[in-house]
Amino acid sequence: MLFTMAELFFEKVHWTFRSIQWGLQVPPTAKSWDYTNYHSDELLFPQVRRILKVWNFLRPFLASRDYDLYYNTHRNAMELFPVSKSGLASVQQTYPYGRRMYDNDDDAIMLFHSPRVWGARDIQGRDVVIKLVSDASTPSQELKILQYLNTEPVRSDPRNHTILVVDYLNINGLIFAVMPRWDCAFNAEFDTVEEILHCAETFFEAFEFLHEHRIFHGDFLCQNSGYNACVNSLKDDTLTGVRNPSETWYAIYDFGASTMFPKEISLEDAVDPQCPRIGWKLRGLEIPTEPYNPFQYDMLSLGIELQQHVRHLENIIPELGPFFDKLTTVHKPPSAQEALAEFRRIRSGLSPSQLSHEVTTRWWRRGEVITKAEFRLTLQELEIE
């Protein structure tokens, strides 16, 4: 939607008067939206409340762009629900939009996790997320990378398993990316070996693609990956039957920690003095004293994350043990290309009966396998408490 100069002027006036009315100064840069006090609840909670207020302040401006923000309730401000409109809740959502895995809008809960991300419905009733990615004056690396990934022929590459951007919005100097709502890639249950391997292979292929284009993601975690499904975020751990490989796609998102390096840089020789220090601690690793190869850091992160969700199949596929041992070695893990080739070799040796084998295990953690039954029991105990 294009705005005339007059419309932009009146929007600016509306913004100013609304700011005065609400007694609110919207953080003027993308970086100033981020929380700074994660280690102190006393200092963090006021920041969370302020950002919740900022998103609600933005409602009329996003509505003027044909996006209705999800709303939060007084019961729990962190639970977001779609705004119901007659006829729109039953809209069929096809790719690139996530399949609706909830029965009604009251069951479409999306949890508020990131200060920069909020759920919404577009004018056609489709579920999307809106993310603040940059300010207009100084385009961020995230904006540049998203724009690059969504231009042709890059977008059409079948290995481009990154979330599609369907719209960009410039509101008072802040740039928002609109993307289909795809919920967490790993929370719902996998029913068969093939479903797990399909998911894992997609991410190995995605990193081969990203690294080929010299894009360092920098923060691969469960919450930064999704699949084409919109679910109740409070019940997604118990979902089954939603991962048929013929209709399930996976994607990487959140490029807030990412960097695009020059095309001529060597994947083996690249170093990045700024390679995320927090990420090492988060993954239970010692922070290296020397500059580390960012692409190897990506593969280490990928290996640590996938190991939890794939290695519990080791009793069915013994080769997965040595494969992940090598992939999670801090000293020079395999490249994305090497890891993908080896993973495909392992998969190609499986019989149809192995691929269709029903999965009864759920996690691999530090050598311990957790079964689905144990996981469900833990959930029940938490509900009782």
Tab-separated table of C-alpha atoms in Angstrom:
chain	number	residue	atom	x	y	z
A	1	MET	CA	0.000	0.000	0.000
A	2	LEU	CA	1.470	3.353	-1.061
A	3	PHE	CA	0.797	6.469	0.957
A	4	THR	CA	0.614	9.983	-0.458
A	5	MET	CA	2.639	12.798	1.083
A	6	ALA	CA	-0.548	14.164	2.643
A	7	GLU	CA	-1.371	10.794	4.204
A	8	LEU	CA	2.137	10.483	5.586
A	9	PHE	CA	1.896	13.983	7.040
A	10	PHE	CA	-1.390	13.223	8.806
A	11	GLU	CA	0.023	9.930	10.043
A	12	LYS	CA	2.953	11.831	11.550
A	13	VAL	CA	0.516	14.197	13.255
A	14	HIS	CA	-1.530	11.234	14.503
A	15	TRP	CA	1.655	9.612	15.830
A	16	THR	CA	2.626	12.784	17.720
A	17	PHE	CA	-0.781	13.336	19.310
A	18	ARG	CA	-1.115	9.652	20.178
A	19	SER	CA	2.320	9.733	21.840
A	20	ILE	CA	1.210	12.676	23.976
A	21	GLN	CA	-2.116	11.013	24.794
A	22	TRP	CA	-0.457	7.736	25.793
A	23	GLY	CA	2.462	9.401	27.565
A	24	LEU	CA	4.726	7.155	25.549
A	25	GLN	CA	7.926	7.659	23.607
A	26	VAL	CA	8.305	4.796	21.137
A	27	PRO	CA	11.946	3.638	21.024
A	28	PRO	CA	13.271	5.451	17.943
A	29	THR	CA	15.766	2.815	16.733
A	30	ALA	CA	15.441	-0.937	16.259
A	31	LYS	CA	18.237	-1.645	18.741
A	32	SER	CA	16.552	0.420	21.457
A	33	TRP	CA	13.615	-2.032	21.456
A	34	ASP	CA	15.790	-4.840	22.817
A	35	TYR	CA	15.813	-5.777	26.491
A	36	THR	CA	18.987	-4.956	28.392
A	37	ASN	CA	18.351	-6.516	31.810
A	38	TYR	CA	17.786	-10.253	31.294
A	39	HIS	CA	19.572	-11.111	34.542
A	40	SER	CA	17.355	-8.968	36.786
A	41	ASP	CA	13.579	-9.513	36.889
A	42	GLU	CA	13.182	-6.283	38.800
A	43	LEU	CA	14.738	-4.323	35.928
A	44	LEU	CA	13.461	-6.525	33.090
A	45	PHE	CA	9.729	-6.459	33.858
A	46	PRO	CA	9.350	-2.676	33.377
A	47	GLN	CA	11.012	-3.040	29.965
A	48	VAL	CA	8.635	-5.872	29.020
A	49	ARG	CA	5.588	-3.834	30.106
A	50	ARG	CA	6.826	-0.859	28.092
A	51	ILE	CA	7.295	-2.889	24.894
A	52	LEU	CA	3.848	-4.477	25.313
A	53	LYS	CA	2.435	-0.948	25.490
A	54	VAL	CA	4.446	0.100	22.406
A	55	TRP	CA	2.949	-2.711	20.302
A	56	ASN	CA	-0.566	-1.762	21.356
A	57	PHE	CA	0.256	1.855	20.536
A	58	LEU	CA	1.090	0.726	16.971
A	59	ARG	CA	-2.325	-0.890	16.329
A	60	PRO	CA	-3.921	1.870	14.235
A	61	PHE	CA	-0.787	2.401	12.160
A	62	LEU	CA	-0.506	-1.290	11.298
A	63	ALA	CA	-4.269	-1.478	10.692
A	64	SER	CA	-3.858	1.292	8.106
A	65	ARG	CA	-1.474	-1.112	6.308
A	66	ASP	CA	-4.133	-3.891	6.447
A	67	TYR	CA	-2.682	-5.818	9.391
A	68	ASP	CA	-4.694	-6.399	12.565
A	69	LEU	CA	-2.380	-7.107	15.484
A	70	TYR	CA	-3.172	-10.016	17.773
A	71	TYR	CA	-4.445	-8.815	21.149
A	72	ASN	CA	-3.358	-9.749	24.642
A	73	THR	CA	-5.649	-10.189	27.627
A	74	HIS	CA	-5.491	-8.922	31.188
A	75	ARG	CA	-5.339	-12.564	32.311
A	76	ASN	CA	-1.917	-13.026	30.743
A	77	ALA	CA	-0.310	-10.213	28.779
A	78	MET	CA	2.160	-12.659	27.208
A	79	GLU	CA	-0.561	-14.673	25.437
A	80	LEU	CA	-1.526	-13.231	22.060
A	81	PHE	CA	-4.753	-14.062	20.200
A	82	PRO	CA	-5.983	-13.218	16.684
A	83	VAL	CA	-8.647	-10.564	16.256
A	84	SER	CA	-11.682	-12.539	15.077
A	85	LYS	CA	-13.608	-11.243	12.085
A	86	SER	CA	-16.602	-12.930	10.512
A	87	GLY	CA	-15.570	-15.316	7.744
A	88	LEU	CA	-11.829	-14.794	8.115
A	89	ALA	CA	-11.026	-17.360	10.794
A	90	SER	CA	-11.939	-20.177	8.412
A	91	VAL	CA	-9.758	-18.931	5.546
A	92	GLN	CA	-7.770	-21.778	3.994
A	93	GLN	CA	-4.075	-21.085	4.520
A	94	THR	CA	-1.832	-22.469	1.805
A	95	TYR	CA	1.913	-22.100	1.272
A	96	PRO	CA	3.666	-19.859	2.147
A	97	TYR	CA	1.198	-19.401	5.012
A	98	GLY	CA	1.180	-21.901	7.861
A	99	ARG	CA	-1.458	-24.634	8.009
A	100	ARG	CA	-3.960	-23.918	10.782
A	101	MET	CA	-3.602	-26.587	13.448
A	102	TYR	CA	-6.040	-24.989	15.880
A	103	ASP	CA	-9.824	-25.335	16.050
A	104	ASN	CA	-10.830	-21.717	16.663
A	105	ASP	CA	-9.302	-18.323	17.341
A	106	ASP	CA	-9.471	-18.819	21.111
A	107	ASP	CA	-7.129	-21.777	20.597
A	108	ALA	CA	-4.657	-19.881	18.384
A	109	ILE	CA	-2.443	-18.643	21.201
A	110	MET	CA	0.937	-17.238	20.224
A	111	LEU	CA	3.304	-16.449	23.081
A	112	PHE	CA	5.079	-13.095	23.240
A	113	HIS	CA	8.795	-13.928	23.469
A	114	SER	CA	10.764	-11.345	21.517
A	115	PRO	CA	10.319	-7.586	21.999
A	116	ARG	CA	10.541	-7.124	18.229
A	117	VAL	CA	7.933	-9.718	17.150
A	118	TRP	CA	4.118	-9.735	17.282
A	119	GLY	CA	1.393	-11.817	15.618
A	120	ALA	CA	-1.210	-10.377	13.252
A	121	ARG	CA	-3.854	-11.166	10.648
A	122	ASP	CA	-3.688	-9.687	7.176
A	123	ILE	CA	-6.668	-8.278	5.296
A	124	GLN	CA	-7.414	-11.747	3.895
A	125	GLY	CA	-7.457	-13.311	7.352
A	126	ARG	CA	-4.101	-15.092	7.100
A	127	ASP	CA	-1.823	-15.458	10.137
A	128	VAL	CA	1.448	-13.543	9.942
A	129	VAL	CA	4.133	-12.221	12.239
A	130	ILE	CA	5.440	-8.681	12.111
A	131	LYS	CA	9.035	-8.123	13.131
A	132	LEU	CA	10.944	-4.891	13.609
A	133	VAL	CA	14.157	-5.429	11.627
A	134	SER	CA	15.729	-1.998	11.128
A	135	ASP	CA	15.383	1.727	11.298
A	136	ALA	CA	15.126	3.528	7.982
A	137	SER	CA	18.155	5.787	8.423
A	138	THR	CA	20.707	2.989	8.815
A	139	PRO	CA	19.635	-0.336	7.238
A	140	SER	CA	20.586	-3.248	9.485
A	141	GLN	CA	22.389	-6.410	8.445
A	142	GLU	CA	19.154	-8.282	9.131
A	143	LEU	CA	17.207	-6.114	6.663
A	144	LYS	CA	19.905	-6.424	4.005
A	145	ILE	CA	20.031	-10.207	4.405
A	146	LEU	CA	16.235	-10.597	4.300
A	147	GLN	CA	16.048	-8.456	1.182
A	148	TYR	CA	18.796	-10.501	-0.460
A	149	LEU	CA	17.231	-13.850	0.453
A	150	ASN	CA	13.914	-12.763	-1.025
A	151	THR	CA	15.174	-11.560	-4.396
A	152	GLU	CA	15.404	-13.686	-7.528
A	153	PRO	CA	17.005	-16.041	-8.328
A	154	VAL	CA	18.020	-16.520	-4.683
A	155	ARG	CA	14.429	-17.021	-3.506
A	156	SER	CA	13.748	-19.718	-6.095
A	157	ASP	CA	16.703	-21.884	-5.084
A	158	PRO	CA	15.093	-25.050	-3.612
A	159	ARG	CA	17.687	-25.002	-0.825
A	160	ASN	CA	16.534	-21.566	0.349
A	161	HIS	CA	14.789	-22.783	3.480
A	162	THR	CA	14.489	-19.332	5.026
A	163	ILE	CA	11.217	-17.669	5.915
A	164	LEU	CA	9.574	-15.714	3.111
A	165	VAL	CA	9.036	-11.978	3.604
A	166	VAL	CA	5.665	-10.996	2.149
A	167	ASP	CA	5.787	-7.275	2.935
A	168	TYR	CA	7.908	-4.476	4.377
A	169	LEU	CA	6.390	-1.598	6.346
A	170	ASN	CA	7.980	1.780	7.065
A	171	ILE	CA	6.225	3.377	10.021
A	172	ASN	CA	7.688	6.586	11.384
A	173	GLY	CA	11.211	5.567	10.389
A	174	LEU	CA	10.985	2.001	11.683
A	175	ILE	CA	11.148	-0.894	9.195
A	176	PHE	CA	9.018	-3.970	9.869
A	177	ALA	CA	9.148	-7.251	7.926
A	178	VAL	CA	5.901	-9.201	7.550
A	179	MET	CA	6.295	-12.977	7.352
A	180	PRO	CA	3.913	-15.950	7.453
A	181	ARG	CA	3.390	-17.278	10.953
A	182	TRP	CA	5.311	-20.564	11.133
A	183	ASP	CA	5.559	-21.924	14.662
A	184	CYS	CA	8.481	-23.706	16.358
A	185	ALA	CA	10.005	-26.434	14.188
A	186	PHE	CA	10.782	-28.933	16.938
A	187	ASN	CA	7.995	-28.815	19.556
A	188	ALA	CA	5.356	-31.114	18.026
A	189	GLU	CA	6.011	-34.849	18.109
A	190	PHE	CA	7.668	-36.712	15.257
A	191	ASP	CA	5.821	-39.932	14.476
A	192	THR	CA	8.307	-41.743	12.214
A	193	VAL	CA	12.021	-41.930	11.507
A	194	GLU	CA	11.440	-40.444	8.058
A	195	GLU	CA	9.792	-37.351	9.533
A	196	ILE	CA	12.816	-36.657	11.754
A	197	LEU	CA	15.317	-37.195	8.954
A	198	HIS	CA	13.303	-34.992	6.585
A	199	CYS	CA	13.424	-32.163	9.134
A	200	ALA	CA	17.155	-32.558	9.827
A	201	GLU	CA	18.115	-32.810	6.158
A	202	THR	CA	16.210	-29.600	5.428
A	203	PHE	CA	18.332	-27.674	7.926
A	204	PHE	CA	21.605	-29.167	6.699
A	205	GLU	CA	20.584	-28.118	3.190
A	206	ALA	CA	19.600	-24.649	4.427
A	207	PHE	CA	23.042	-24.049	5.934
A	208	GLU	CA	24.787	-25.320	2.828
A	209	PHE	CA	22.778	-22.693	0.932
A	210	LEU	CA	23.407	-19.882	3.433
A	211	HIS	CA	27.134	-20.539	3.616
A	212	GLU	CA	27.406	-20.809	-0.159
A	213	HIS	CA	26.061	-17.245	-0.189
A	214	ARG	CA	28.456	-16.364	2.654
A	215	ILE	CA	25.636	-15.689	5.112
A	216	PHE	CA	26.470	-16.441	8.744
A	217	HIS	CA	23.271	-16.980	10.748
A	218	GLY	CA	24.880	-16.779	14.173
A	219	ASP	CA	22.003	-17.985	16.371
A	220	PHE	CA	20.495	-21.287	15.265
A	221	LEU	CA	18.197	-22.456	18.051
A	222	CYS	CA	14.855	-24.236	18.223
A	223	GLN	CA	13.023	-20.918	18.631
A	224	ASN	CA	14.668	-19.499	15.503
A	225	SER	CA	13.322	-22.206	13.230
A	226	GLY	CA	9.784	-23.034	12.198
A	227	TYR	CA	7.532	-25.252	10.125
A	228	ASN	CA	4.467	-24.378	8.076
A	229	ALA	CA	1.949	-24.740	10.880
A	230	CYS	CA	0.101	-22.332	13.180
A	231	VAL	CA	-0.582	-24.028	16.499
A	232	ASN	CA	-1.614	-23.318	20.071
A	233	SER	CA	1.751	-22.414	21.597
A	234	LEU	CA	0.668	-23.824	24.972
A	235	LYS	CA	-0.197	-27.236	23.535
A	236	ASP	CA	2.321	-27.730	20.731
A	237	ASP	CA	4.430	-30.212	22.743
A	238	THR	CA	1.609	-32.768	22.540
A	239	LEU	CA	0.699	-32.386	18.859
A	240	THR	CA	0.985	-35.492	16.680
A	241	GLY	CA	0.320	-36.303	13.030
A	242	VAL	CA	1.370	-32.886	11.693
A	243	ARG	CA	4.719	-33.685	10.012
A	244	ASN	CA	3.939	-35.619	6.843
A	245	PRO	CA	7.016	-34.866	4.654
A	246	SER	CA	4.819	-34.381	1.586
A	247	GLU	CA	3.152	-31.316	3.110
A	248	THR	CA	5.610	-30.093	5.742
A	249	TRP	CA	8.234	-27.423	5.103
A	250	TYR	CA	10.834	-26.081	7.521
A	251	ALA	CA	12.501	-22.693	7.624
A	252	ILE	CA	15.153	-20.703	9.441
A	253	TYR	CA	14.265	-17.247	10.665
A	254	ASP	CA	15.568	-14.500	12.953
A	255	PHE	CA	18.645	-13.044	11.265
A	256	GLY	CA	19.233	-10.501	14.023
A	257	ALA	CA	22.682	-11.933	14.794
A	258	SER	CA	23.606	-12.556	11.169
A	259	THR	CA	26.283	-11.202	8.861
A	260	MET	CA	26.728	-11.373	5.104
A	261	PHE	CA	30.391	-11.714	4.232
A	262	PRO	CA	31.976	-10.865	0.856
A	263	LYS	CA	31.396	-13.563	-1.753
A	264	GLU	CA	35.129	-14.124	-2.262
A	265	ILE	CA	35.838	-14.996	1.380
A	266	SER	CA	36.985	-18.566	2.055
A	267	LEU	CA	34.618	-20.647	4.188
A	268	GLU	CA	37.608	-22.408	5.752
A	269	ASP	CA	39.699	-19.341	6.490
A	270	ALA	CA	37.006	-16.864	7.612
A	271	VAL	CA	37.327	-15.446	11.123
A	272	ASP	CA	35.054	-13.121	13.036
A	273	PRO	CA	36.334	-11.404	16.200
A	274	GLN	CA	32.698	-10.580	17.056
A	275	CYS	CA	31.489	-14.210	16.845
A	276	PRO	CA	28.638	-14.196	19.459
A	277	ARG	CA	30.119	-14.572	22.939
A	278	ILE	CA	26.741	-15.093	24.621
A	279	GLY	CA	25.986	-17.952	22.257
A	280	TRP	CA	28.922	-20.016	23.482
A	281	LYS	CA	27.707	-19.870	27.094
A	282	LEU	CA	24.127	-20.573	26.021
A	283	ARG	CA	25.292	-23.777	24.333
A	284	GLY	CA	27.371	-24.870	27.326
A	285	LEU	CA	30.693	-24.179	25.605
A	286	GLU	CA	33.798	-22.311	26.655
A	287	ILE	CA	34.282	-18.994	24.895
A	288	PRO	CA	37.297	-19.335	22.578
A	289	THR	CA	40.269	-17.117	23.320
A	290	GLU	CA	41.083	-16.715	19.621
A	291	PRO	CA	38.873	-15.401	16.775
A	292	TYR	CA	36.651	-18.266	15.606
A	293	ASN	CA	35.419	-19.232	12.151
A	294	PRO	CA	31.772	-18.014	12.020
A	295	PHE	CA	30.682	-20.708	9.562
A	296	GLN	CA	32.097	-23.400	11.834
A	297	TYR	CA	30.222	-21.768	14.724
A	298	ASP	CA	27.007	-22.115	12.696
A	299	MET	CA	27.674	-25.812	12.146
A	300	LEU	CA	28.509	-26.331	15.803
A	301	SER	CA	25.228	-24.643	16.776
A	302	LEU	CA	23.313	-26.704	14.220
A	303	GLY	CA	24.930	-29.919	15.432
A	304	ILE	CA	24.159	-29.225	19.099
A	305	GLU	CA	20.514	-28.401	18.348
A	306	LEU	CA	19.840	-31.263	15.931
A	307	GLN	CA	21.624	-33.780	18.147
A	308	GLN	CA	18.914	-33.333	20.784
A	309	HIS	CA	16.123	-34.045	18.316
A	310	VAL	CA	17.757	-36.678	16.084
A	311	ARG	CA	20.366	-38.702	17.975
A	312	HIS	CA	17.781	-40.563	20.039
A	313	LEU	CA	17.333	-42.636	16.848
A	314	GLU	CA	20.796	-44.097	17.402
A	315	ASN	CA	19.287	-47.440	18.439
A	316	ILE	CA	17.755	-47.644	14.951
A	317	ILE	CA	20.556	-45.852	13.054
A	318	PRO	CA	23.890	-46.516	14.851
A	319	GLU	CA	25.837	-44.266	12.463
A	320	LEU	CA	24.152	-41.208	13.967
A	321	GLY	CA	26.358	-41.442	17.057
A	322	PRO	CA	29.734	-40.952	15.324
A	323	PHE	CA	28.126	-38.435	12.957
A	324	PHE	CA	27.013	-36.120	15.760
A	325	ASP	CA	30.192	-36.681	17.780
A	326	LYS	CA	32.115	-35.257	14.838
A	327	LEU	CA	29.610	-32.470	14.151
A	328	THR	CA	29.690	-31.205	17.752
A	329	THR	CA	33.484	-31.128	18.004
A	330	VAL	CA	34.529	-27.545	18.730
A	331	HIS	CA	37.765	-27.966	16.789
A	332	LYS	CA	36.808	-27.661	13.134
A	333	PRO	CA	33.409	-29.377	12.754
A	334	PRO	CA	32.457	-30.512	9.218
A	335	SER	CA	31.329	-27.852	6.760
A	336	ALA	CA	27.648	-27.646	5.839
A	337	GLN	CA	28.393	-29.281	2.500
A	338	GLU	CA	30.297	-32.136	4.146
A	339	ALA	CA	27.661	-32.652	6.840
A	340	LEU	CA	24.831	-32.712	4.302
A	341	ALA	CA	26.652	-35.228	2.090
A	342	GLU	CA	27.379	-37.535	5.048
A	343	PHE	CA	23.827	-37.245	6.391
A	344	ARG	CA	22.416	-38.134	2.974
A	345	ARG	CA	24.781	-41.105	2.760
A	346	ILE	CA	23.494	-42.383	6.104
A	347	ARG	CA	19.875	-41.849	5.075
A	348	SER	CA	20.328	-43.543	1.692
A	349	GLY	CA	21.371	-46.755	3.436
A	350	LEU	CA	18.097	-47.097	5.334
A	351	SER	CA	15.392	-49.533	4.313
A	352	PRO	CA	11.730	-48.534	3.829
A	353	SER	CA	10.873	-50.333	7.067
A	354	GLN	CA	13.491	-48.324	8.971
A	355	LEU	CA	12.173	-45.052	7.540
A	356	SER	CA	8.588	-45.889	8.440
A	357	HIS	CA	9.571	-47.128	11.910
A	358	GLU	CA	7.384	-45.581	14.618
A	359	VAL	CA	9.371	-43.341	16.951
A	360	THR	CA	8.885	-43.922	20.686
A	361	THR	CA	11.772	-41.726	21.877
A	362	ARG	CA	11.795	-37.944	22.123
A	363	TRP	CA	15.149	-36.432	23.158
A	364	TRP	CA	18.862	-37.082	23.422
A	365	ARG	CA	20.536	-35.187	26.258
A	366	ARG	CA	24.168	-35.754	27.269
A	367	GLY	CA	24.034	-39.418	26.320
A	368	GLU	CA	20.620	-40.049	27.883
A	369	VAL	CA	17.592	-40.911	25.746
A	370	ILE	CA	14.216	-39.657	26.955
A	371	THR	CA	11.151	-41.539	25.731
A	372	LYS	CA	7.870	-39.947	24.674
A	373	ALA	CA	6.173	-41.618	27.647
A	374	GLU	CA	8.673	-40.064	30.069
A	375	PHE	CA	8.275	-36.674	28.426
A	376	ARG	CA	4.448	-36.818	28.650
A	377	LEU	CA	4.663	-37.850	32.298
A	378	THR	CA	6.868	-34.827	32.995
A	379	LEU	CA	4.293	-32.561	31.328
A	380	GLN	CA	1.513	-34.073	33.460
A	381	GLU	CA	3.529	-33.523	36.644
A	382	LEU	CA	4.137	-29.892	35.688
A	383	GLU	CA	0.398	-29.379	35.090
A	384	ILE	CA	-0.408	-30.840	38.520
A	385	GLU	CA	2.098	-28.534	40.196
